[in-house]
Amino acid sequence: MALNLGDIVPDFEADTTEGKIKFHEWLGNGWGVLFSHPKNFTPVCTTELGEVAKLKPEFDKRGVKVIGLSVDQLSNHGAWVADIKDATGSTLNFPLIADHDKKVADLYGMIHPNASDTATVRSVFVIGPDKKLKLSLTYPASTGRNFDEILRVIDSLQLTAKFSVATPVNWTKGDDVIIVPSVSDEAAKEKFPGGWKTVKPYLRVVPQPKTN
């Protein structure tokens, strides 16, 4: 099935390296990231899982739970976790789903037949507290993901969910943002009393609102 932005993501039960989970229950009322891997003991995946383990404090800071998925048996995960630590220096500190029957991969449309009939592509799903899909990214199996970019997108999603703003090209946390066109100048005066810079009538730039 194809998942579209704004869809409630499918719920499922699965075995993981941290025990059996019910996905929606595991997510709770917070943000989540689900990302897939073609199979265990693959080189690019090993580097990615090590990097996410290293970055987990950054996800925690944003209130985001991370969970990986591999189309492989749970019995193989332990040896791969040891390999990941040996290769990257990072200990896996988040659950890894064992999806040997491809149940979750099929639910989330992670298998693209023109790329491979049997292996998942590198999919990333960012899920909001409402269980709705906020972002999906698809990479070919040969290309490792940039998790700094995924953190940047989460910063944007969390900011824009709270305020009537959008983030411009190459935005990073703390940069100026754009007042969304649906907010009139009159309404903007109330929301942004410090004022803004009008580049074009439809492009109004304002300092990033304080998030706490």
Coordinates of C-alpha atoms in Angstrom, one line a residue:
M1 CA 0.0 0.0 0.0
A2 CA 1.0 3.6 -0.5
L3 CA 1.2 5.8 2.6
N4 CA 0.4 9.4 2.0
L5 CA 1.2 12.4 4.2
G6 CA -1.5 12.9 6.7
D7 CA -2.5 9.2 6.8
I8 CA -2.7 7.5 10.1
V9 CA 0.1 5.0 10.0
P10 CA -0.8 1.3 10.2
D11 CA -0.6 -0.3 13.6
F12 CA 1.1 -3.7 14.0
E13 CA 2.6 -6.2 16.5
A14 CA 6.2 -7.3 16.0
D15 CA 9.1 -8.9 17.8
T16 CA 12.0 -6.6 18.4
T17 CA 15.4 -6.7 20.1
E18 CA 13.6 -5.1 23.1
G19 CA 10.7 -7.5 23.2
K20 CA 7.3 -7.7 21.5
I21 CA 5.6 -4.3 20.8
K22 CA 2.3 -3.0 19.6
F23 CA 3.4 -0.1 17.4
H24 CA 0.8 2.6 18.3
E25 CA 1.0 1.7 21.9
W26 CA 4.9 1.9 21.8
L27 CA 4.7 5.3 20.1
G28 CA 2.5 6.7 22.9
N29 CA 1.6 10.3 22.6
G30 CA 4.9 11.4 21.1
W31 CA 6.8 11.6 17.8
G32 CA 8.4 8.6 16.2
V33 CA 10.8 7.6 13.4
L34 CA 10.5 4.2 11.8
F35 CA 13.3 3.3 9.3
S36 CA 13.9 0.2 7.3
H37 CA 16.9 -1.9 6.3
P38 CA 17.2 -4.5 3.5
K39 CA 18.6 -7.2 5.7
N40 CA 21.0 -8.0 8.6
F41 CA 24.8 -7.9 8.1
T42 CA 24.7 -5.4 5.2
P43 CA 27.4 -2.8 5.3
V44 CA 25.5 0.5 4.7
C45 CA 22.9 -0.5 7.3
T46 CA 25.6 -1.2 9.9
T47 CA 26.9 2.3 9.5
E48 CA 23.4 3.8 9.7
L49 CA 22.4 1.9 12.9
G50 CA 25.6 2.9 14.6
E51 CA 25.0 6.5 13.7
V52 CA 21.4 6.5 15.0
A53 CA 22.6 5.0 18.2
K54 CA 25.2 7.8 18.5
L55 CA 22.5 10.4 17.7
K56 CA 19.9 9.0 20.1
P57 CA 20.4 11.7 22.7
E58 CA 19.4 14.2 20.0
F59 CA 16.2 12.3 19.2
D60 CA 15.5 12.1 22.9
K61 CA 15.9 15.8 23.3
R62 CA 13.2 16.3 20.7
G63 CA 10.9 13.7 22.3
V64 CA 11.2 11.4 19.3
K65 CA 11.3 7.6 19.6
V66 CA 13.4 5.8 17.0
I67 CA 12.9 2.2 15.8
G68 CA 14.6 0.2 13.0
L69 CA 13.3 -2.6 10.9
S70 CA 15.2 -5.4 9.2
V71 CA 13.7 -8.2 7.0
D72 CA 15.4 -10.9 9.0
Q73 CA 15.0 -13.3 11.9
L74 CA 15.1 -12.0 15.5
S75 CA 17.7 -14.8 16.1
N76 CA 20.1 -13.0 13.8
H77 CA 19.7 -9.6 15.4
G78 CA 22.0 -10.3 18.4
A79 CA 25.0 -11.1 16.3
W80 CA 24.4 -8.1 14.1
V81 CA 24.1 -5.8 17.1
A82 CA 27.5 -7.1 18.2
D83 CA 28.9 -6.4 14.7
I84 CA 27.5 -2.8 14.8
K85 CA 29.2 -2.1 18.1
D86 CA 32.5 -3.6 16.8
A87 CA 32.4 -1.7 13.5
T88 CA 31.0 1.7 14.7
G89 CA 31.8 1.8 18.4
S90 CA 28.0 2.4 19.1
T91 CA 25.8 0.1 21.2
L92 CA 22.3 -0.3 19.8
N93 CA 20.1 1.7 22.2
F94 CA 16.7 1.5 20.4
P95 CA 14.6 -1.5 19.2
L96 CA 15.1 -3.2 15.9
I97 CA 12.1 -5.0 14.5
A98 CA 12.5 -8.5 13.1
D99 CA 10.3 -8.5 10.0
H100 CA 11.3 -11.8 8.4
D101 CA 7.8 -12.4 7.0
K102 CA 7.7 -8.8 5.5
K103 CA 4.4 -8.1 7.2
V104 CA 5.4 -4.6 8.3
A105 CA 7.4 -3.9 5.0
D106 CA 4.2 -4.7 3.0
L107 CA 2.0 -2.6 5.3
Y108 CA 4.2 0.4 4.8
G109 CA 5.1 -0.1 1.2
M110 CA 8.8 -0.6 1.9
I111 CA 9.3 -3.1 -1.0
H112 CA 9.6 -1.5 -4.5
P113 CA 9.5 -4.4 -7.0
N114 CA 11.4 -2.6 -9.7
A115 CA 14.3 -2.2 -7.2
S116 CA 14.0 -5.6 -5.5
D117 CA 11.2 -8.1 -5.1
T118 CA 12.6 -9.3 -1.8
A119 CA 14.5 -6.5 0.0
T120 CA 13.1 -3.3 1.5
V121 CA 14.4 0.0 0.2
R122 CA 15.7 2.5 2.7
S123 CA 12.5 4.0 3.9
V124 CA 12.1 6.7 6.6
F125 CA 8.8 7.5 8.2
V126 CA 8.4 10.4 10.6
I127 CA 5.2 10.1 12.6
G128 CA 3.5 12.8 14.7
P129 CA 1.8 12.5 18.1
D130 CA -1.5 12.1 16.3
K131 CA -0.1 8.9 14.6
K132 CA -0.2 10.6 11.2
L133 CA 2.6 10.5 8.7
K134 CA 4.4 13.8 8.6
L135 CA 7.3 12.9 6.3
S136 CA 8.5 9.9 4.2
L137 CA 11.8 9.5 2.5
T138 CA 12.9 6.7 0.2
Y139 CA 16.5 6.0 -0.6
P140 CA 17.9 3.2 -2.9
A141 CA 19.6 0.4 -1.0
S142 CA 23.0 1.6 -2.2
T143 CA 22.8 5.1 -0.6
G144 CA 23.1 5.6 3.2
R145 CA 20.8 8.1 4.8
N146 CA 21.8 11.5 6.3
F147 CA 20.4 11.4 9.8
D148 CA 21.5 15.0 10.5
E149 CA 19.0 16.0 7.7
I150 CA 16.3 13.9 9.4
L151 CA 16.9 15.7 12.7
R152 CA 16.7 19.0 10.8
V153 CA 13.4 18.0 9.2
I154 CA 12.0 17.0 12.6
D155 CA 13.0 20.5 14.0
S156 CA 11.1 22.0 11.2
L157 CA 8.0 19.8 11.6
Q158 CA 7.9 20.4 15.4
L159 CA 8.3 24.1 15.0
T160 CA 5.7 24.5 12.2
A161 CA 3.2 22.3 14.0
K162 CA 3.3 24.8 16.9
F163 CA 3.5 28.2 15.1
S164 CA 2.0 29.6 11.9
V165 CA 5.3 29.5 10.1
A166 CA 7.2 27.6 7.4
T167 CA 10.9 27.0 7.1
P168 CA 12.8 28.3 4.0
V169 CA 15.5 26.5 1.9
N170 CA 18.5 25.2 3.9
W171 CA 16.9 26.3 7.2
T172 CA 18.4 25.0 10.5
K173 CA 17.2 25.5 14.0
G174 CA 17.5 29.2 15.0
D175 CA 17.4 30.6 11.5
D176 CA 14.7 33.1 10.4
V177 CA 11.4 31.5 9.2
I178 CA 8.5 32.5 6.9
I179 CA 5.0 33.6 8.0
V180 CA 2.6 31.3 6.2
P181 CA 0.4 33.1 3.5
S182 CA -2.8 32.1 5.3
V183 CA -2.0 34.5 8.1
S184 CA -3.0 38.1 7.2
D185 CA -0.8 41.1 8.1
E186 CA -3.4 42.0 10.8
A187 CA -3.2 38.6 12.3
A188 CA 0.6 38.5 12.0
K189 CA 0.8 41.7 14.1
E190 CA -0.7 39.8 17.0
K191 CA 1.3 36.6 16.4
F192 CA 4.6 38.4 15.7
P193 CA 4.6 41.7 17.7
G194 CA 8.3 42.2 17.0
G195 CA 7.5 42.7 13.3
W196 CA 8.9 41.1 10.2
K197 CA 10.7 41.8 6.9
T198 CA 8.5 41.8 3.8
V199 CA 10.6 40.5 0.9
K200 CA 7.5 40.1 -1.3
P201 CA 3.8 40.4 -0.3
Y202 CA 3.7 36.6 0.0
L203 CA 7.2 36.3 1.5
R204 CA 7.4 37.7 5.1
V205 CA 10.5 36.7 7.1
V206 CA 10.5 36.7 10.8
P207 CA 12.9 35.5 13.6
Q208 CA 12.2 32.0 14.6
P209 CA 9.7 31.9 17.5
K210 CA 11.0 30.7 20.8
T211 CA 10.0 27.1 21.3
N212 CA 10.0 27.0 25.1

